[in-house]
GROMACS .gro file of N, CA and C in nm:
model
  297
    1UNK      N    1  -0.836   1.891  -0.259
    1UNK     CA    2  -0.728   1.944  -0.178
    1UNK      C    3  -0.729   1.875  -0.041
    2UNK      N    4  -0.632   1.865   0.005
    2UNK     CA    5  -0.606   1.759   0.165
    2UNK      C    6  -0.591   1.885   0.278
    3UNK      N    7  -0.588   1.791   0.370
    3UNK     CA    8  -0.557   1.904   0.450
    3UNK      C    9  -0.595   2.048   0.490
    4UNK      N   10  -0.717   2.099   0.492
    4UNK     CA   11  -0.746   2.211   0.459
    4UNK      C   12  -0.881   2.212   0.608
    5UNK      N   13  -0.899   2.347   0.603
    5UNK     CA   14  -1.037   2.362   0.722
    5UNK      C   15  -0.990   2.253   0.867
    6UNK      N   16  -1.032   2.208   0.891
    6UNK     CA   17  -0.994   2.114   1.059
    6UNK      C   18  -0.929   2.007   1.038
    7UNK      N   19  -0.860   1.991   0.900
    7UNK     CA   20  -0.708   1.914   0.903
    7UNK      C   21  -0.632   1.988   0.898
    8UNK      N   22  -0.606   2.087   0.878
    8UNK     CA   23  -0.503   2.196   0.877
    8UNK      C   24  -0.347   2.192   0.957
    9UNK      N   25  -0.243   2.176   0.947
    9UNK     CA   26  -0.168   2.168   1.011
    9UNK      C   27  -0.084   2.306   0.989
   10UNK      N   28   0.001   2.346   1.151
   10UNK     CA   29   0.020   2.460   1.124
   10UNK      C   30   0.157   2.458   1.200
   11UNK      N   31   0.251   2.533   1.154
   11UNK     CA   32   0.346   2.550   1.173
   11UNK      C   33   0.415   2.697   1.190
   12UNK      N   34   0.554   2.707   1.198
   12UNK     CA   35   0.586   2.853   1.224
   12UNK      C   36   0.687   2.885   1.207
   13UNK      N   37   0.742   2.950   1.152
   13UNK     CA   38   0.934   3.029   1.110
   13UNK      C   39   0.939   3.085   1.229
   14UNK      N   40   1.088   3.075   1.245
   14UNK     CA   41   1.132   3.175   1.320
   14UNK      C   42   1.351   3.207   1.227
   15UNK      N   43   1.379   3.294   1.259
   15UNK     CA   44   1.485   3.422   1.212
   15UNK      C   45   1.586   3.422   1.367
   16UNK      N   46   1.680   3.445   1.320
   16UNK     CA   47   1.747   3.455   1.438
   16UNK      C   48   1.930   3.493   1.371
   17UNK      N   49   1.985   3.587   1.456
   17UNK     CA   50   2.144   3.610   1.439
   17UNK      C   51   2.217   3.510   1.511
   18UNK      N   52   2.312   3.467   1.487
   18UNK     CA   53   2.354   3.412   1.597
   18UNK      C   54   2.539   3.454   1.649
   19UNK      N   55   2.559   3.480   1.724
   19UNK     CA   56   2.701   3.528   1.738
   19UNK      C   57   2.783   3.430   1.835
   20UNK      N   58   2.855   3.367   1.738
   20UNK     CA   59   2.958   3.284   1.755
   20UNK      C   60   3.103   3.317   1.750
   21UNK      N   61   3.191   3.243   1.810
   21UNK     CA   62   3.336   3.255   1.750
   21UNK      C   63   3.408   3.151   1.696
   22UNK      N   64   3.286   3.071   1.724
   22UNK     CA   65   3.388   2.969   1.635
   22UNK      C   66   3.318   2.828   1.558
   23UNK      N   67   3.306   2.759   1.425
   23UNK     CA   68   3.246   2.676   1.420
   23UNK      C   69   3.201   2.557   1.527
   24UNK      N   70   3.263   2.537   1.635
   24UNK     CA   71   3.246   2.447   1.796
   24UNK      C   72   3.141   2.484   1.815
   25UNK      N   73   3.122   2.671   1.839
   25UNK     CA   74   3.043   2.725   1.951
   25UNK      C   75   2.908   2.730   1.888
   26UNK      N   76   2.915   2.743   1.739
   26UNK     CA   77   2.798   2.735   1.648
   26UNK      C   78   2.752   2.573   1.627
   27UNK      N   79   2.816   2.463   1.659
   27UNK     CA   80   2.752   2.358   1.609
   27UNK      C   81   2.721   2.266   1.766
   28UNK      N   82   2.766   2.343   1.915
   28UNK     CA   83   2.719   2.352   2.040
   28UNK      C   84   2.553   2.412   2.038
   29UNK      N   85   2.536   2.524   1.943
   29UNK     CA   86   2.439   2.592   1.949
   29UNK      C   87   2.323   2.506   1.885
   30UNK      N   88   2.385   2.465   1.783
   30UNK     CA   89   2.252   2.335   1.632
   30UNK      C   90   2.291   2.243   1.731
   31UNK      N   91   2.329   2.182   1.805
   31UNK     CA   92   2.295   2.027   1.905
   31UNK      C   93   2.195   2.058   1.999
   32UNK      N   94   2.203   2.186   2.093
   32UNK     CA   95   2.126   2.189   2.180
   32UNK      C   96   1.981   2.253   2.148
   33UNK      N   97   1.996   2.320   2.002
   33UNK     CA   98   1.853   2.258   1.969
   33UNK      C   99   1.769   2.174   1.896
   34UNK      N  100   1.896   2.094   1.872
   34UNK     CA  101   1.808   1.978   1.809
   34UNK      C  102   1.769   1.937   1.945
   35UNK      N  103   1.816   1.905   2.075
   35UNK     CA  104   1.772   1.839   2.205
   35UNK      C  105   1.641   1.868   2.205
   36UNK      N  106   1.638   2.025   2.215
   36UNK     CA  107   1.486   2.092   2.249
   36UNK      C  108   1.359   2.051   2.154
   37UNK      N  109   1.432   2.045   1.960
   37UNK     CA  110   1.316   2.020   1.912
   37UNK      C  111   1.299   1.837   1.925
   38UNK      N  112   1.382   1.718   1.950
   38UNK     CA  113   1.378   1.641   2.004
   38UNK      C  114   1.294   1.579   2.086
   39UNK      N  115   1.305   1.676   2.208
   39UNK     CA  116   1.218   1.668   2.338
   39UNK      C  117   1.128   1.717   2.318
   40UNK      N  118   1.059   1.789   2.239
   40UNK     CA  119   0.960   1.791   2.222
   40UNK      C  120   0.867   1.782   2.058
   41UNK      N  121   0.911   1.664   2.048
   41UNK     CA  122   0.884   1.573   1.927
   41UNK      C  123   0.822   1.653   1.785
   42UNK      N  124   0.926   1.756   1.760
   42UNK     CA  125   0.865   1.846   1.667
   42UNK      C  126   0.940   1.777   1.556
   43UNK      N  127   0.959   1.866   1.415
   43UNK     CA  128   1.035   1.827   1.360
   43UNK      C  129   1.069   1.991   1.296
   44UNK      N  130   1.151   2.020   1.208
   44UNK     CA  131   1.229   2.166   1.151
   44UNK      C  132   1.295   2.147   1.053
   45UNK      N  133   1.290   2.208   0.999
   45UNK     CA  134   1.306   2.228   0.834
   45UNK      C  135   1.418   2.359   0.839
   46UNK      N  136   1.533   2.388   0.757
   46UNK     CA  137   1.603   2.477   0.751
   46UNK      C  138   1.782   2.514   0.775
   47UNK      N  139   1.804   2.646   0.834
   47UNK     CA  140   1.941   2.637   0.895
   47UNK      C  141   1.988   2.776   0.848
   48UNK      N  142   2.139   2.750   0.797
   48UNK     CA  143   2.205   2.874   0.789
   48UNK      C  144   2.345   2.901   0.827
   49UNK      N  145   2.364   3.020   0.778
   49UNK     CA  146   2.480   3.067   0.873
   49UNK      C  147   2.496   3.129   1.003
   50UNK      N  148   2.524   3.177   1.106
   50UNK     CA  149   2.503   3.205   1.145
   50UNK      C  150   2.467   3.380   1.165
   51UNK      N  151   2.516   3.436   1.081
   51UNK     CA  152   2.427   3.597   1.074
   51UNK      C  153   2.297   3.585   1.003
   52UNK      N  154   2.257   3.437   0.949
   52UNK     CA  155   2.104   3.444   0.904
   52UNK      C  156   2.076   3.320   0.872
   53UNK      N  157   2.013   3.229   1.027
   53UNK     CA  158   1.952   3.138   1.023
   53UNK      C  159   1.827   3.113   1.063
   54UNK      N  160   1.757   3.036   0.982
   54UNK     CA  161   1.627   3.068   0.985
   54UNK      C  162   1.589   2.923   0.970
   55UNK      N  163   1.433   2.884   1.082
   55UNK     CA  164   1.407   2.707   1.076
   55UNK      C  165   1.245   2.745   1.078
   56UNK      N  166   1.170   2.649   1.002
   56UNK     CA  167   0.991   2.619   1.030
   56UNK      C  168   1.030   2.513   1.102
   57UNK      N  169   0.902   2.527   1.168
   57UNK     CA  170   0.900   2.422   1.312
   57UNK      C  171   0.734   2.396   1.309
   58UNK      N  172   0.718   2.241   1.299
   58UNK     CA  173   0.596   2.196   1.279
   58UNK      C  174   0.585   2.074   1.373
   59UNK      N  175   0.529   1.989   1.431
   59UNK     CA  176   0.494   1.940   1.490
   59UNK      C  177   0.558   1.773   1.429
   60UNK      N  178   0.564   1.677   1.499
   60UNK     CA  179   0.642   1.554   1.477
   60UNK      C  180   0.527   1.447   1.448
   61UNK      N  181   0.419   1.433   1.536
   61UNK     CA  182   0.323   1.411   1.533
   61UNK      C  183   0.191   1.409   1.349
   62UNK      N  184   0.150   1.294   1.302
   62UNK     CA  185   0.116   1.363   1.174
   62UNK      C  186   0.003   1.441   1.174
   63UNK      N  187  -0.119   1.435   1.233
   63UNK     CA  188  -0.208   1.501   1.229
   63UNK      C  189  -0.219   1.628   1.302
   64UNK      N  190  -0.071   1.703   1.404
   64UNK     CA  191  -0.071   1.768   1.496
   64UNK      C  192  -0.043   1.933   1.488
   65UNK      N  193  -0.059   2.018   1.516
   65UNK     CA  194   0.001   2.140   1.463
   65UNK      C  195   0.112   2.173   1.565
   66UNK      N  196   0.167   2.262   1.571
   66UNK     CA  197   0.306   2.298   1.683
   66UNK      C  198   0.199   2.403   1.768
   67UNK      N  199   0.171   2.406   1.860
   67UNK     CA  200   0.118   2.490   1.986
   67UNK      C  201   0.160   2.636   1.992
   68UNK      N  202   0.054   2.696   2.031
   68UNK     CA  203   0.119   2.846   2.091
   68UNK      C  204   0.224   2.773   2.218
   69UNK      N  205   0.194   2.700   2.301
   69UNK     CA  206   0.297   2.627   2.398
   69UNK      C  207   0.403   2.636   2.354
   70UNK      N  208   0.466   2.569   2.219
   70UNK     CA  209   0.527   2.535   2.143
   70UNK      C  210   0.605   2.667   2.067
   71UNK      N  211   0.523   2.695   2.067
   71UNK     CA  212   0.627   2.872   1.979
   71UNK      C  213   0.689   2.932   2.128
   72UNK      N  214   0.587   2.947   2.181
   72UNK     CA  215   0.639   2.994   2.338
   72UNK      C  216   0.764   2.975   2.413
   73UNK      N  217   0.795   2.798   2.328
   73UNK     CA  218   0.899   2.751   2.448
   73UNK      C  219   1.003   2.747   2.343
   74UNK      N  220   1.038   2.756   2.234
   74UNK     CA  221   1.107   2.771   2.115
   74UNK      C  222   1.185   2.923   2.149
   75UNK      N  223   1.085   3.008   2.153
   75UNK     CA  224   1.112   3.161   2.125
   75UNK      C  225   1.170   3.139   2.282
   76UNK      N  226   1.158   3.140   2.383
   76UNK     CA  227   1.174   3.149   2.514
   76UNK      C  228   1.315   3.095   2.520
   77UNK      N  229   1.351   2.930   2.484
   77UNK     CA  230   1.458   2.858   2.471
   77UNK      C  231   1.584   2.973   2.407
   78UNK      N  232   1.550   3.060   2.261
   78UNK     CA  233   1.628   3.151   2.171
   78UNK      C  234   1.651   3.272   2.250
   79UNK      N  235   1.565   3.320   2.316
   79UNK     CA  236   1.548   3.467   2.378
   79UNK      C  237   1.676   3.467   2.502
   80UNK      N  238   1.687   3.280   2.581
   80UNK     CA  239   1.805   3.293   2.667
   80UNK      C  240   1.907   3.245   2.645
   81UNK      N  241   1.940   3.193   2.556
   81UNK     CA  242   2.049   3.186   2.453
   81UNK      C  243   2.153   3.362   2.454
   82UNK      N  244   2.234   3.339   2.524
   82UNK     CA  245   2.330   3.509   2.496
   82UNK      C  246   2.358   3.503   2.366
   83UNK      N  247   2.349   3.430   2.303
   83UNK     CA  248   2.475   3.427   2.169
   83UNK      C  249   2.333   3.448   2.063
   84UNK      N  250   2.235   3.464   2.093
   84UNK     CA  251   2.074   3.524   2.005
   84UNK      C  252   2.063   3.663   2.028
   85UNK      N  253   2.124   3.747   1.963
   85UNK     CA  254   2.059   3.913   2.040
   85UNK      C  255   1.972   3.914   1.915
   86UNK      N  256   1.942   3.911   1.830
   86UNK     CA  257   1.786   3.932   1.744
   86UNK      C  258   1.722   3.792   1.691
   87UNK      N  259   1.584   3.797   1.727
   87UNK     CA  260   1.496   3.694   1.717
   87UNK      C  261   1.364   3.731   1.607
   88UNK      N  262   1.317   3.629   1.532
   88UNK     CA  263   1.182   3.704   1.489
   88UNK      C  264   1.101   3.603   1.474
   89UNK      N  265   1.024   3.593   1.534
   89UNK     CA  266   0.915   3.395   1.527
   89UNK      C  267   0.782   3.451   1.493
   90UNK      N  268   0.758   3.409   1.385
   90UNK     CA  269   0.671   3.434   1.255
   90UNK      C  270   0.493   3.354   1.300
   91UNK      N  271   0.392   3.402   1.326
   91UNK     CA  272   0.307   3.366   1.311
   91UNK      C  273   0.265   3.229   1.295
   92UNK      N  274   0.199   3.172   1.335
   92UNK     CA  275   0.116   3.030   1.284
   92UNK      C  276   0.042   3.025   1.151
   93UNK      N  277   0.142   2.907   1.055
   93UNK     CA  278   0.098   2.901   0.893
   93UNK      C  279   0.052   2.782   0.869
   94UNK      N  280  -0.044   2.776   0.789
   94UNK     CA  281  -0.063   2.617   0.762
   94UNK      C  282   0.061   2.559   0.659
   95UNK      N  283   0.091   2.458   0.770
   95UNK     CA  284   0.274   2.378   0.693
   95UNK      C  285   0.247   2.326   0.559
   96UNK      N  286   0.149   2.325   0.504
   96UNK     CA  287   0.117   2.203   0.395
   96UNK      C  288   0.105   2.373   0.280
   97UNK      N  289   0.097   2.438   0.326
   97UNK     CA  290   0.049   2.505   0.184
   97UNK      C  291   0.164   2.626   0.244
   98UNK      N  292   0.285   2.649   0.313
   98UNK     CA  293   0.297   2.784   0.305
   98UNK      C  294   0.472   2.812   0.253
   99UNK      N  295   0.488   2.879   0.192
   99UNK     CA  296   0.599   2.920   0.066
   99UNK      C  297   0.714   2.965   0.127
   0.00000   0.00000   0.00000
């Protein structure tokens, strides 16, 4: 098995509503965070509609995991977002093995 014990890479879901009015204001919303996961060289897996979109967020880097830093500034980035009134950012999983 690869990856496992202190190769471990770890990653993290997060859930989110999003309230839009209009496909613009929703694909304003997926640009400016692709910027964020961008800038900070992660990479994300996922999407949605907007009453239930949901992304893992793992690190860009190959040997790297995504940071409590990193969930911090994700969840923080969503939390001031007006158009996010429910959020749910899921624990640290190892990305290679989690379902």
């Amino acid at each position: 098995m690869l990856y496992l014990i202190e190769f471990a890479v770890y990653g993290f879901q997060f859930d989110c509503r999003i309230n839009t009015n209009s496909e613009e204001e929703f694909a304003r919303f997926l640009d400016d965070l692709i910027d964020l996961v961008r800038s900070r060289k992660l990479i994300v897996g996922g999407g949605g509609a907007p009453d239930d979109f949901s992304m893992f967020v793992c690190s860009g880097h190959r040997y790297d995991s995504a940071t409590e830093e990193v969930r911090e500034a994700i969840t923080g980035w969503l939390s001031n977002q007006g158009q996010v009134p429910e959020i749910t950012v899921g624990e640290p999983v190892d990305a290679n093995y989690f379902i």
